[in-house]
Each structure stands twice: as C-alpha cells, then as structure tokens.
mmCIF file of C-alpha atoms and ligand atoms in Angstrom:
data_model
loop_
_atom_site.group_PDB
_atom_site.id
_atom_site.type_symbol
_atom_site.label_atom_id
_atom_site.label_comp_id
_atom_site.label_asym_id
_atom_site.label_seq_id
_atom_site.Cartn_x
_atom_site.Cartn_y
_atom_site.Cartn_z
ATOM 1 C CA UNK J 1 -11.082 -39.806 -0.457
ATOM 2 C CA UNK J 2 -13.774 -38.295 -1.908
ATOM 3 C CA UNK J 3 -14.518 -34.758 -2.864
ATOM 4 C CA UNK J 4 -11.031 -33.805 -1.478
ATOM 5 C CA UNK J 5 -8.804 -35.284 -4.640
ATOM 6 C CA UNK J 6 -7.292 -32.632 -5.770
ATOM 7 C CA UNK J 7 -5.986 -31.458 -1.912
ATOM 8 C CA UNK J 8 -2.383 -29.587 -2.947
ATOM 9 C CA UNK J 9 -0.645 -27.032 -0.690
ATOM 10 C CA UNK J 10 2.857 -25.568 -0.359
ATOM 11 C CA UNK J 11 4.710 -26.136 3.168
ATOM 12 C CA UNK J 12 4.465 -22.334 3.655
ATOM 13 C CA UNK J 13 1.147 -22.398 4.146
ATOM 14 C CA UNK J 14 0.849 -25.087 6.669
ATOM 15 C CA UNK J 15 0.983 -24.982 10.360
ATOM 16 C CA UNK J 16 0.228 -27.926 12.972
ATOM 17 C CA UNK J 17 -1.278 -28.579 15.944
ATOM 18 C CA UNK J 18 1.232 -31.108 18.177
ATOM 19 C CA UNK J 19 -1.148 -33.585 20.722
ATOM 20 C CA UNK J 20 -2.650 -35.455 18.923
ATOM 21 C CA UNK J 21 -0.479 -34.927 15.327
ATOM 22 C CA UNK J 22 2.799 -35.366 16.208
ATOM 23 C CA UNK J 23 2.866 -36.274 19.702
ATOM 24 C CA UNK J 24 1.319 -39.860 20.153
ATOM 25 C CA UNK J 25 0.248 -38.276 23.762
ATOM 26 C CA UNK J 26 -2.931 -40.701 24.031
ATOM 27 C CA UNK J 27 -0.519 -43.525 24.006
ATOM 28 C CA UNK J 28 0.915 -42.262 27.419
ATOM 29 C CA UNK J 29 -2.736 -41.530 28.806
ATOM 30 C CA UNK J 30 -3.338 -45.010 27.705
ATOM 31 C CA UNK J 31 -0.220 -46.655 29.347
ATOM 32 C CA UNK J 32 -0.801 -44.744 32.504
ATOM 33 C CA UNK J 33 -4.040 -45.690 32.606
ATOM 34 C CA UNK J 34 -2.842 -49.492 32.679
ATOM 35 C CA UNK J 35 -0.193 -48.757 35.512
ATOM 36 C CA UNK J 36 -1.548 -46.263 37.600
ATOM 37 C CA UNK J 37 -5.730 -47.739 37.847
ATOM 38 C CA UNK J 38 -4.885 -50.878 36.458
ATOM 39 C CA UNK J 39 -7.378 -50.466 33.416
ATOM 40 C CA UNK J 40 -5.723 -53.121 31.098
ATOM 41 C CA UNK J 41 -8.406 -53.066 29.169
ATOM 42 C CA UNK J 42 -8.267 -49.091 27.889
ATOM 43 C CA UNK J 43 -7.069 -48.865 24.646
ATOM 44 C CA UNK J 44 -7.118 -45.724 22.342
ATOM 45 C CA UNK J 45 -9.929 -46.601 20.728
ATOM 46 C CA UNK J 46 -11.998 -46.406 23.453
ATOM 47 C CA UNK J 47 -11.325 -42.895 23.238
ATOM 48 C CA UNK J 48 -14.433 -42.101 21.173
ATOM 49 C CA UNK J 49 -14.768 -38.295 22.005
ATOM 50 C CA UNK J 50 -12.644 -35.272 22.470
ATOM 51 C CA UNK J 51 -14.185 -34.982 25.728
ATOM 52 C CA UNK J 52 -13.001 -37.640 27.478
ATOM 53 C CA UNK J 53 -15.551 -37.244 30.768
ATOM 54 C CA UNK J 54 -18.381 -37.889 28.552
ATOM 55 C CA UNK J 55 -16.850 -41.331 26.444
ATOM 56 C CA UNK J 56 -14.715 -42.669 29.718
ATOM 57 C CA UNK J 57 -17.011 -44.460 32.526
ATOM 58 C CA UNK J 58 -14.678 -43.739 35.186
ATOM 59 C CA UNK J 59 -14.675 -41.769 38.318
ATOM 60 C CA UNK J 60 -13.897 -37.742 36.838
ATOM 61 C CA UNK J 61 -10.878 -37.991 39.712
ATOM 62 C CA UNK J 62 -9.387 -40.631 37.945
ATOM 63 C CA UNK J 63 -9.799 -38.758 34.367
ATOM 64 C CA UNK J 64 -8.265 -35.436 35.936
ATOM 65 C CA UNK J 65 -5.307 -36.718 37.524
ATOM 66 C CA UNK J 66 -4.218 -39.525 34.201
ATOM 67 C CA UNK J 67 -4.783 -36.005 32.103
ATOM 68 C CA UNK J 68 -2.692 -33.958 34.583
ATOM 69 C CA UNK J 69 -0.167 -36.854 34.670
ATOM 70 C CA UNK J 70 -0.230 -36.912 30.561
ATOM 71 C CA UNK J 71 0.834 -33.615 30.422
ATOM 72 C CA UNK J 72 3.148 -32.915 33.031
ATOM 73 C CA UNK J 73 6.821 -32.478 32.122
ATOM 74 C CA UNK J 74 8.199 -36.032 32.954
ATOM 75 C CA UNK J 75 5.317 -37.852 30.887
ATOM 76 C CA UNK J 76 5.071 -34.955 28.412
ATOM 77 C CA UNK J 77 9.083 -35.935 27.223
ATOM 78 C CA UNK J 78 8.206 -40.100 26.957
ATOM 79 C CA UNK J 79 5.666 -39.208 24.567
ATOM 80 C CA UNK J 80 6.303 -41.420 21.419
ATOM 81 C CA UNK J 81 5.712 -39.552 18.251
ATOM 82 C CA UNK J 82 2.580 -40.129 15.672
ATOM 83 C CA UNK J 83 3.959 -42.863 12.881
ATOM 84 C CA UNK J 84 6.588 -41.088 10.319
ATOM 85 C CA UNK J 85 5.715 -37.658 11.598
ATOM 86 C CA UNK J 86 9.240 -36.737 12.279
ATOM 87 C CA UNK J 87 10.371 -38.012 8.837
ATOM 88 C CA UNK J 88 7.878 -36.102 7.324
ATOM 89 C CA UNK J 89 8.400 -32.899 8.977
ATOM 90 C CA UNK J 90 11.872 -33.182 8.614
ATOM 91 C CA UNK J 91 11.804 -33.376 4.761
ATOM 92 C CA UNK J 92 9.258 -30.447 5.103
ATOM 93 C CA UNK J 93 11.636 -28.528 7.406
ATOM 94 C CA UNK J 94 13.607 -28.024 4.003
ATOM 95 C CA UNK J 95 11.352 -25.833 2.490
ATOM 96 C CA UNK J 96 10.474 -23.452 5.564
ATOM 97 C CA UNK J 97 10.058 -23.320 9.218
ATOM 98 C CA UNK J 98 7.710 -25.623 11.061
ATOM 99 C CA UNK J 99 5.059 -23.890 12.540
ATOM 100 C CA UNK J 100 3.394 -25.307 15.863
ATOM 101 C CA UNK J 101 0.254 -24.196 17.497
ATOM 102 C CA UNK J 102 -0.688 -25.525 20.643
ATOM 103 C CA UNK J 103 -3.526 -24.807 22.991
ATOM 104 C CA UNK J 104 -1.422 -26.043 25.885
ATOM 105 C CA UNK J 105 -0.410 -22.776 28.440
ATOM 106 C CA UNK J 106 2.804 -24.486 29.537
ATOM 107 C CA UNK J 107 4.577 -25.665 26.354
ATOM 108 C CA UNK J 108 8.479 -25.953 27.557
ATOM 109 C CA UNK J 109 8.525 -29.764 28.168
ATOM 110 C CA UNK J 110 6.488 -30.081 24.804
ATOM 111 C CA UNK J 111 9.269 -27.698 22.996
ATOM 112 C CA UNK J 112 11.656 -30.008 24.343
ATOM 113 C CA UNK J 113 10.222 -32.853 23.148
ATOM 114 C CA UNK J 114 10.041 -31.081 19.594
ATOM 115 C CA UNK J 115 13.830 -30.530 19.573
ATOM 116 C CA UNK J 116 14.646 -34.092 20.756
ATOM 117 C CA UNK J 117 12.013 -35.351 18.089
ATOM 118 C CA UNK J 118 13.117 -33.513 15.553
ATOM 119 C CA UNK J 119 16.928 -33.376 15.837
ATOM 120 C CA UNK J 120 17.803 -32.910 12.945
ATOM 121 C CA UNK J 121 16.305 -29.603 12.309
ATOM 122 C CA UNK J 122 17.533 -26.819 13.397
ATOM 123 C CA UNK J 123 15.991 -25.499 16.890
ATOM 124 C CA UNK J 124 15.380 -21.818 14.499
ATOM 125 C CA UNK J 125 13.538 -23.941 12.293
ATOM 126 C CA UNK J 126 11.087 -25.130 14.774
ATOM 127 C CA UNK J 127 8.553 -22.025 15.925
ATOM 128 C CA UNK J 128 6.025 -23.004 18.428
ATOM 129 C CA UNK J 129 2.960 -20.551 19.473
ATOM 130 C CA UNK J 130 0.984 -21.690 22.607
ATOM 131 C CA UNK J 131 -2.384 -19.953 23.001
ATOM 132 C CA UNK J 132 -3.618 -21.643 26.534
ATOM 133 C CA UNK J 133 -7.517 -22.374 24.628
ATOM 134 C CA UNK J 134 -8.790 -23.896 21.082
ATOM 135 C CA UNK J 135 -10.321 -20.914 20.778
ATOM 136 C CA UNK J 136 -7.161 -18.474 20.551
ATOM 137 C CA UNK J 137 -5.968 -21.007 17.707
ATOM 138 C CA UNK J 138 -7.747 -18.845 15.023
ATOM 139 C CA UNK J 139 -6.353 -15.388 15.767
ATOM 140 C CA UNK J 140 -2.481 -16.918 16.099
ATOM 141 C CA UNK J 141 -3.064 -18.848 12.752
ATOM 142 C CA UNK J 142 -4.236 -15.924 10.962
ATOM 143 C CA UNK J 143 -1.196 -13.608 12.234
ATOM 144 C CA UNK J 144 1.234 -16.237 10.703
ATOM 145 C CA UNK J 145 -0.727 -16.051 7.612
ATOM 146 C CA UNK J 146 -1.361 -19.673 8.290
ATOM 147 C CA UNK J 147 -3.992 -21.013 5.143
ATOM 148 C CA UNK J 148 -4.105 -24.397 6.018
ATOM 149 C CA UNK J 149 -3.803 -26.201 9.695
ATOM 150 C CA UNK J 150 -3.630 -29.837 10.432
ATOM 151 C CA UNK J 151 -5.649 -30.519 13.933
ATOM 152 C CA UNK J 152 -7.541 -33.748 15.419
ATOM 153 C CA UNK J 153 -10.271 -31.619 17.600
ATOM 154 C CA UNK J 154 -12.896 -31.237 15.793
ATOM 155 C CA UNK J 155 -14.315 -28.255 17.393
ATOM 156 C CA UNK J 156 -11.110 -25.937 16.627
ATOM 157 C CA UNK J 157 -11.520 -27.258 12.677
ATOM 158 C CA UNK J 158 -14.843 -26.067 12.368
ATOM 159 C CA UNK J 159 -14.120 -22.822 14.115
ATOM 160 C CA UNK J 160 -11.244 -22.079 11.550
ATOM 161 C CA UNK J 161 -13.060 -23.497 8.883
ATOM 162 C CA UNK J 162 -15.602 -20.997 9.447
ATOM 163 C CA UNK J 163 -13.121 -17.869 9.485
ATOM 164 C CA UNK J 164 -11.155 -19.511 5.977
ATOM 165 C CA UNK J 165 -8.209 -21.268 7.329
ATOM 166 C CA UNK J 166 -8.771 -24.767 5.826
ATOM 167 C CA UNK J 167 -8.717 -27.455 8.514
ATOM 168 C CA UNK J 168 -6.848 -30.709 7.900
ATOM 169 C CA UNK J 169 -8.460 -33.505 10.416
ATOM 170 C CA UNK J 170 -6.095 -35.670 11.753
ATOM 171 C CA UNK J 171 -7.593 -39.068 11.944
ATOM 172 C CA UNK J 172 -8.083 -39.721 15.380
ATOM 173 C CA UNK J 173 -10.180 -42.296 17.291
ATOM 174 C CA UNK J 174 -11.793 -39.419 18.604
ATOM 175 C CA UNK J 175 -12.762 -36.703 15.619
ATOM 176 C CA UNK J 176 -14.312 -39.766 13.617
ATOM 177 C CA UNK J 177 -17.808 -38.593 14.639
ATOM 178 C CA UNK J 178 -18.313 -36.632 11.447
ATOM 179 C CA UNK J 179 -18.865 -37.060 7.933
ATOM 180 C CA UNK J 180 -16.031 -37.189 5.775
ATOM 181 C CA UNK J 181 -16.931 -34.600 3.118
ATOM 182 C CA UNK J 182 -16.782 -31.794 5.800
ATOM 183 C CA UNK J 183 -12.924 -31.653 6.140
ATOM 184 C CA UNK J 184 -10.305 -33.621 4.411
ATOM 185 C CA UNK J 185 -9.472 -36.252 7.090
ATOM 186 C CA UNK J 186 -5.804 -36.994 6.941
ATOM 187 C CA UNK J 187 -5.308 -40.869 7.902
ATOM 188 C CA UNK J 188 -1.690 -40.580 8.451
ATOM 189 C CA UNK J 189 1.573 -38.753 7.382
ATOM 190 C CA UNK J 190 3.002 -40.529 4.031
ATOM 191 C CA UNK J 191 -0.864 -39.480 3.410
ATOM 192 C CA UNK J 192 0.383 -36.058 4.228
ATOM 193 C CA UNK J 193 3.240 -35.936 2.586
ATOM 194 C CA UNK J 194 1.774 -36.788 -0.605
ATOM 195 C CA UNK J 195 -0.731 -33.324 -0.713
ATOM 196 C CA UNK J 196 1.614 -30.939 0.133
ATOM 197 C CA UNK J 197 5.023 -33.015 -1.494
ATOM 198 C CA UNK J 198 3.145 -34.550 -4.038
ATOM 199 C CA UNK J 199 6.790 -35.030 -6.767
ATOM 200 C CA UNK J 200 7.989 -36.520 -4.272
ATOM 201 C CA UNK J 201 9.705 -33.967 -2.366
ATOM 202 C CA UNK J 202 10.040 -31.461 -5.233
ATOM 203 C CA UNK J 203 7.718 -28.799 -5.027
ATOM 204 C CA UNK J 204 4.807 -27.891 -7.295
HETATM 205 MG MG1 LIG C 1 -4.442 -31.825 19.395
#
C-alpha cells in the first residue's frame, strides 16, 4: 500500500469500531433482504455508500424496516463475525483490553454478541463505549487516550483525522469512494495483525 508502509502501532493505542469491523452485520441486512423482500439479487457489494437510501433503489420503507430488523436484538446475536477478527483480537486481548466504540444507543445485544464472539477473553477484557452518533466518536476516543481507531464510515475517519486520532479504514464495499493515500485502508485482519503485531505476536 502505498505511502502507508511503515504503519506500526502498539495494541494500547488502538480502539475499534464493531459494525462493520468485527461484526459482519451487512451479511444479515443482506440475508434478510433475500427472505423478507425476496431481493435475491442484493449482495454486499451493491452496498456502494454508507448511506444506504441514496445507493439502494428501493422503497425507503423497505430500507428502514431491513435496518431496524439488522439491528434488533434477535438479528443483532446471528451476526457472523468479519473473517479472523476474533482470532486476531484474541491474540491482541493479551497485551491490553479491547476497546469498542460504537455509535449504536442500544449496545446490550451487541455486548452479547462480543462475549459469545470472543469467548475466550475475559468479559473485563472487553470495554465497550456506545455514543448513540458518529459524531460523539471523537470526544469518547480522545478520553481513552485512543491514538489510532479502526472504522469503515468514512465520514467519522475524516472527522477524527481532523482532531489527530489516526483513522484506520476498514475496507468496506461502501468507504471505497476515496483515494487511498488519505487513510491507510485496512483490507482485512491478518492485514491488521501484521501493523500493530508485526514479530509475529511479540511486540515492538
Ligand atoms: Mg461501523
């Protein structure tokens, strides 16, 4: 990846967002999209934009209630997580808490899903803020003394960017509407991994 080579930092200084990092929780908008409207056809690439009124051409009804449904606590715990996330944070887990921030306002099904997701770290290990907006992201991160925050909107990574806290894009159908040389994009976890574990496991 150009111009972001040399990408190192310790787990201490890292916090993540969840939806979206860890939780796979497009894949469930996705499925219920195919058994509640019958849209076999959705997949989540079609998920181009963040906002997904302006890249979906269906009825804003339809949008609303497959996002409420997402979200609510029954879907929230079949969420299947992002590809080696829990391995990752898991070997992280060693060398600190996890940190979570989350814009969500209700985040009990979504700490569940944490614990069951990561079971083998311990539930003191796992520390979840929710802030209810994006926007209440920055002053949370900044309490916890948070330097560096992985997060696939790409709104909330250019609003931290601007106040120092260096945004980590996860790679997302839906943040890859920007050049690459304005955040580090992270394609996946082992990718992850390697920055801020880079000895494999041993720290730098
Ligand atoms: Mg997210």
């Amino acid at each position: 990846m150009t111009g972001h080579s040399e990408i190192r930092f310790s787990p201490s200084e890292l916090a993540f967002d969840i939806d979206g990092v860890v939780a796979d929780t497009m894949e469930v908008f996705v499925r219920l999209a195919h058994g509640r409207y019958g849209l076999t056809y959705l997949t989540k690439e079609h998920l181009g934009c963040y906002n997904l009124y302006q890249c979906l051409d269906l009825e804003k009804e339809v949008i609303d209630d497959l996002i409420c449904l997402t979200l609510d606590d029954e879907h929230t715990l079949q969420i299947p997580p992002v590809s080696d996330a829990p391995e990752v944070l898991t070997e992280l887990s060693r060398h600190g808490p996890l940190r979570f921030v989350t814009a969500r306002i209700w985040p009990e099904s979504i700490i569940r899903w944490l614990h069951m997701t990561l079971s083998e770290v311990s539930a003191n290990d796992i520390k979840v803020v929710a802030t209810g907006t994006p926007e209440a992201k920055l002053k949370v991160l900044k309490d916890l003394g948070v330097r560096c925050f992985v997060e696939d909107r790409l709104e909330t990574c250019r609003m931290l960017a601007n106040e120092g806290i260096q945004p980590l894009v996860f790679d997302q159908p839906w943040n890859r509407t920007f050049l690459d040389d304005e955040f580090p994009r992270v394609r996946n976890w082992s990718q992850l991994r390697q920055w801020v574990l880079p000895r494999n496991g041993e720290l730098l």
